[in-house]
Amino acid sequence: GLAEALRADAFPRVIFLMDLLSDSGRHALRSVNLLLMALIGAFFAAVAVNATISTYRSGAASWILEWPEFLFWAPTAAALVVFVLASFSRLARRG
């Protein structure tokens, strides 16, 4: 969902500040906002990838379903990595 929201530019914004800025100020603020989202996403992606690797190595299983826990972490980690790649790609295109 995060990568799709990024593609569709569907994140919520507080626009009253944007109305006060010039075009270059808006561009700079959008770039800072995108960089902040990418860095926060990178932090959560690193945590999720680390959790996936840790649970795979430990062989931990969920108590309820008795499935390996890395099967729950892997899709989350993959989605966050895709989000980070998409956000840094968009940031690079913004220039």
mmCIF file with all atom_site columns, C-alpha atoms in Angstrom:
data_model
loop_
_atom_site.group_PDB
_atom_site.id
_atom_site.type_symbol
_atom_site.label_atom_id
_atom_site.label_alt_id
_atom_site.label_comp_id
_atom_site.label_asym_id
_atom_site.label_entity_id
_atom_site.label_seq_id
_atom_site.pdbx_PDB_ins_code
_atom_site.Cartn_x
_atom_site.Cartn_y
_atom_site.Cartn_z
_atom_site.occupancy
_atom_site.B_iso_or_equiv
_atom_site.pdbx_formal_charge
_atom_site.auth_seq_id
_atom_site.auth_comp_id
_atom_site.auth_asym_id
_atom_site.auth_atom_id
_atom_site.pdbx_PDB_model_num
ATOM 1  C CA . GLY A 1 1  ? 0.000  0.000   0.000   1.00 0.00 ? 1  GLY A CA 1
ATOM 2  C CA . LEU A 1 2  ? 2.798  2.463   0.736   1.00 0.00 ? 2  LEU A CA 1
ATOM 3  C CA . ALA A 1 3  ? 4.391  2.170   -2.701  1.00 0.00 ? 3  ALA A CA 1
ATOM 4  C CA . GLU A 1 4  ? 0.973  2.531   -4.358  1.00 0.00 ? 4  GLU A CA 1
ATOM 5  C CA . ALA A 1 5  ? 0.150  5.602   -2.263  1.00 0.00 ? 5  ALA A CA 1
ATOM 6  C CA . LEU A 1 6  ? 3.519  7.053   -3.255  1.00 0.00 ? 6  LEU A CA 1
ATOM 7  C CA . ARG A 1 7  ? 2.836  6.369   -6.923  1.00 0.00 ? 7  ARG A CA 1
ATOM 8  C CA . ALA A 1 8  ? -0.622 7.926   -6.719  1.00 0.00 ? 8  ALA A CA 1
ATOM 9  C CA . ASP A 1 9  ? 0.654  10.825  -4.573  1.00 0.00 ? 9  ASP A CA 1
ATOM 10 C CA . ALA A 1 10 ? -2.080 9.977   -2.067  1.00 0.00 ? 10 ALA A CA 1
ATOM 11 C CA . PHE A 1 11 ? -0.441 10.901  1.223   1.00 0.00 ? 11 PHE A CA 1
ATOM 12 C CA . PRO A 1 12 ? -2.236 13.416  3.439   1.00 0.00 ? 12 PRO A CA 1
ATOM 13 C CA . ARG A 1 13 ? -0.771 16.918  3.525   1.00 0.00 ? 13 ARG A CA 1
ATOM 14 C CA . VAL A 1 14 ? -1.161 20.116  5.458   1.00 0.00 ? 14 VAL A CA 1
ATOM 15 C CA . ILE A 1 15 ? -1.465 22.599  2.618   1.00 0.00 ? 15 ILE A CA 1
ATOM 16 C CA . PHE A 1 16 ? -1.801 25.943  4.401   1.00 0.00 ? 16 PHE A CA 1
ATOM 17 C CA . LEU A 1 17 ? 2.003  26.209  4.559   1.00 0.00 ? 17 LEU A CA 1
ATOM 18 C CA . MET A 1 18 ? 2.304  25.369  0.874   1.00 0.00 ? 18 MET A CA 1
ATOM 19 C CA . ASP A 1 19 ? 0.033  28.287  -0.023  1.00 0.00 ? 19 ASP A CA 1
ATOM 20 C CA . LEU A 1 20 ? 2.419  30.701  1.678   1.00 0.00 ? 20 LEU A CA 1
ATOM 21 C CA . LEU A 1 21 ? 5.543  29.538  -0.172  1.00 0.00 ? 21 LEU A CA 1
ATOM 22 C CA . SER A 1 22 ? 6.881  30.433  -3.589  1.00 0.00 ? 22 SER A CA 1
ATOM 23 C CA . ASP A 1 23 ? 7.188  27.775  -6.300  1.00 0.00 ? 23 ASP A CA 1
ATOM 24 C CA . SER A 1 24 ? 10.815 27.061  -5.404  1.00 0.00 ? 24 SER A CA 1
ATOM 25 C CA . GLY A 1 25 ? 9.865  26.864  -1.712  1.00 0.00 ? 25 GLY A CA 1
ATOM 26 C CA . ARG A 1 26 ? 7.094  24.370  -2.499  1.00 0.00 ? 26 ARG A CA 1
ATOM 27 C CA . HIS A 1 27 ? 9.495  22.270  -4.530  1.00 0.00 ? 27 HIS A CA 1
ATOM 28 C CA . ALA A 1 28 ? 12.041 22.293  -1.714  1.00 0.00 ? 28 ALA A CA 1
ATOM 29 C CA . LEU A 1 29 ? 9.419  21.426  0.920   1.00 0.00 ? 29 LEU A CA 1
ATOM 30 C CA . ARG A 1 30 ? 8.088  18.546  -1.202  1.00 0.00 ? 30 ARG A CA 1
ATOM 31 C CA . SER A 1 31 ? 11.621 17.233  -1.643  1.00 0.00 ? 31 SER A CA 1
ATOM 32 C CA . VAL A 1 32 ? 12.312 17.437  2.103   1.00 0.00 ? 32 VAL A CA 1
ATOM 33 C CA . ASN A 1 33 ? 8.990  15.692  2.804   1.00 0.00 ? 33 ASN A CA 1
ATOM 34 C CA . LEU A 1 34 ? 9.810  12.914  0.337   1.00 0.00 ? 34 LEU A CA 1
ATOM 35 C CA . LEU A 1 35 ? 13.303 12.519  1.790   1.00 0.00 ? 35 LEU A CA 1
ATOM 36 C CA . LEU A 1 36 ? 11.859 12.275  5.299   1.00 0.00 ? 36 LEU A CA 1
ATOM 37 C CA . MET A 1 37 ? 9.363  9.607   4.197   1.00 0.00 ? 37 MET A CA 1
ATOM 38 C CA . ALA A 1 38 ? 12.150 7.684   2.462   1.00 0.00 ? 38 ALA A CA 1
ATOM 39 C CA . LEU A 1 39 ? 14.428 7.798   5.514   1.00 0.00 ? 39 LEU A CA 1
ATOM 40 C CA . ILE A 1 40 ? 11.674 6.696   7.892   1.00 0.00 ? 40 ILE A CA 1
ATOM 41 C CA . GLY A 1 41 ? 10.731 3.940   5.448   1.00 0.00 ? 41 GLY A CA 1
ATOM 42 C CA . ALA A 1 42 ? 14.391 2.889   5.255   1.00 0.00 ? 42 ALA A CA 1
ATOM 43 C CA . PHE A 1 43 ? 14.534 2.604   9.042   1.00 0.00 ? 43 PHE A CA 1
ATOM 44 C CA . PHE A 1 44 ? 11.426 0.414   9.165   1.00 0.00 ? 44 PHE A CA 1
ATOM 45 C CA . ALA A 1 45 ? 12.653 -1.637  6.182   1.00 0.00 ? 45 ALA A CA 1
ATOM 46 C CA . ALA A 1 46 ? 15.954 -2.282  7.959   1.00 0.00 ? 46 ALA A CA 1
ATOM 47 C CA . VAL A 1 47 ? 14.107 -3.373  11.099  1.00 0.00 ? 47 VAL A CA 1
ATOM 48 C CA . ALA A 1 48 ? 11.784 -5.664  9.122   1.00 0.00 ? 48 ALA A CA 1
ATOM 49 C CA . VAL A 1 49 ? 14.634 -7.221  7.119   1.00 0.00 ? 49 VAL A CA 1
ATOM 50 C CA . ASN A 1 50 ? 16.594 -7.755  10.340  1.00 0.00 ? 50 ASN A CA 1
ATOM 51 C CA . ALA A 1 51 ? 13.548 -9.369  11.957  1.00 0.00 ? 51 ALA A CA 1
ATOM 52 C CA . THR A 1 52 ? 13.065 -11.616 8.921   1.00 0.00 ? 52 THR A CA 1
ATOM 53 C CA . ILE A 1 53 ? 16.686 -12.765 9.025   1.00 0.00 ? 53 ILE A CA 1
ATOM 54 C CA . SER A 1 54 ? 16.657 -13.219 12.820  1.00 0.00 ? 54 SER A CA 1
ATOM 55 C CA . THR A 1 55 ? 13.478 -15.280 12.848  1.00 0.00 ? 55 THR A CA 1
ATOM 56 C CA . TYR A 1 56 ? 14.713 -17.376 9.913   1.00 0.00 ? 56 TYR A CA 1
ATOM 57 C CA . ARG A 1 57 ? 17.991 -18.149 11.700  1.00 0.00 ? 57 ARG A CA 1
ATOM 58 C CA . SER A 1 58 ? 16.345 -18.885 15.033  1.00 0.00 ? 58 SER A CA 1
ATOM 59 C CA . GLY A 1 59 ? 13.626 -21.069 13.552  1.00 0.00 ? 59 GLY A CA 1
ATOM 60 C CA . ALA A 1 60 ? 11.040 -19.374 15.767  1.00 0.00 ? 60 ALA A CA 1
ATOM 61 C CA . ALA A 1 61 ? 7.450  -20.394 15.148  1.00 0.00 ? 61 ALA A CA 1
ATOM 62 C CA . SER A 1 62 ? 4.241  -18.581 15.990  1.00 0.00 ? 62 SER A CA 1
ATOM 63 C CA . TRP A 1 63 ? 2.381  -19.994 18.965  1.00 0.00 ? 63 TRP A CA 1
ATOM 64 C CA . ILE A 1 64 ? -1.028 -19.860 17.336  1.00 0.00 ? 64 ILE A CA 1
ATOM 65 C CA . LEU A 1 65 ? -0.433 -21.266 13.847  1.00 0.00 ? 65 LEU A CA 1
ATOM 66 C CA . GLU A 1 66 ? 2.922  -22.913 14.527  1.00 0.00 ? 66 GLU A CA 1
ATOM 67 C CA . TRP A 1 67 ? 4.274  -21.511 11.258  1.00 0.00 ? 67 TRP A CA 1
ATOM 68 C CA . PRO A 1 68 ? 7.784  -20.120 11.006  1.00 0.00 ? 68 PRO A CA 1
ATOM 69 C CA . GLU A 1 69 ? 7.719  -16.443 11.994  1.00 0.00 ? 69 GLU A CA 1
ATOM 70 C CA . PHE A 1 70 ? 9.863  -15.366 9.049   1.00 0.00 ? 70 PHE A CA 1
ATOM 71 C CA . LEU A 1 71 ? 6.877  -16.134 6.793   1.00 0.00 ? 71 LEU A CA 1
ATOM 72 C CA . PHE A 1 72 ? 5.044  -13.289 8.527   1.00 0.00 ? 72 PHE A CA 1
ATOM 73 C CA . TRP A 1 73 ? 7.988  -10.880 8.416   1.00 0.00 ? 73 TRP A CA 1
ATOM 74 C CA . ALA A 1 74 ? 9.094  -11.514 4.816   1.00 0.00 ? 74 ALA A CA 1
ATOM 75 C CA . PRO A 1 75 ? 6.107  -9.850  3.045   1.00 0.00 ? 75 PRO A CA 1
ATOM 76 C CA . THR A 1 76 ? 6.359  -6.833  5.341   1.00 0.00 ? 76 THR A CA 1
ATOM 77 C CA . ALA A 1 77 ? 10.069 -6.510  4.696   1.00 0.00 ? 77 ALA A CA 1
ATOM 78 C CA . ALA A 1 78 ? 9.558  -6.866  0.941   1.00 0.00 ? 78 ALA A CA 1
ATOM 79 C CA . ALA A 1 79 ? 6.829  -4.214  0.882   1.00 0.00 ? 79 ALA A CA 1
ATOM 80 C CA . LEU A 1 80 ? 8.951  -1.774  2.858   1.00 0.00 ? 80 LEU A CA 1
ATOM 81 C CA . VAL A 1 81 ? 11.975 -2.336  0.618   1.00 0.00 ? 81 VAL A CA 1
ATOM 82 C CA . VAL A 1 82 ? 9.820  -1.670  -2.458  1.00 0.00 ? 82 VAL A CA 1
ATOM 83 C CA . PHE A 1 83 ? 8.513  1.511   -0.823  1.00 0.00 ? 83 PHE A CA 1
ATOM 84 C CA . VAL A 1 84 ? 12.031 2.724   -0.055  1.00 0.00 ? 84 VAL A CA 1
ATOM 85 C CA . LEU A 1 85 ? 13.233 1.992   -3.585  1.00 0.00 ? 85 LEU A CA 1
ATOM 86 C CA . ALA A 1 86 ? 10.220 3.775   -5.058  1.00 0.00 ? 86 ALA A CA 1
ATOM 87 C CA . SER A 1 87 ? 10.604 6.805   -2.804  1.00 0.00 ? 87 SER A CA 1
ATOM 88 C CA . PHE A 1 88 ? 14.337 7.204   -3.477  1.00 0.00 ? 88 PHE A CA 1
ATOM 89 C CA . SER A 1 89 ? 13.645 6.727   -7.193  1.00 0.00 ? 89 SER A CA 1
ATOM 90 C CA . ARG A 1 90 ? 11.035 9.466   -7.106  1.00 0.00 ? 90 ARG A CA 1
ATOM 91 C CA . LEU A 1 91 ? 13.382 11.683  -5.114  1.00 0.00 ? 91 LEU A CA 1
ATOM 92 C CA . ALA A 1 92 ? 16.162 11.147  -7.676  1.00 0.00 ? 92 ALA A CA 1
ATOM 93 C CA . ARG A 1 93 ? 13.805 12.047  -10.552 1.00 0.00 ? 93 ARG A CA 1
ATOM 94 C CA . ARG A 1 94 ? 12.757 15.209  -8.719  1.00 0.00 ? 94 ARG A CA 1
ATOM 95 C CA . GLY A 1 95 ? 16.323 16.466  -8.862  1.00 0.00 ? 95 GLY A CA 1
#
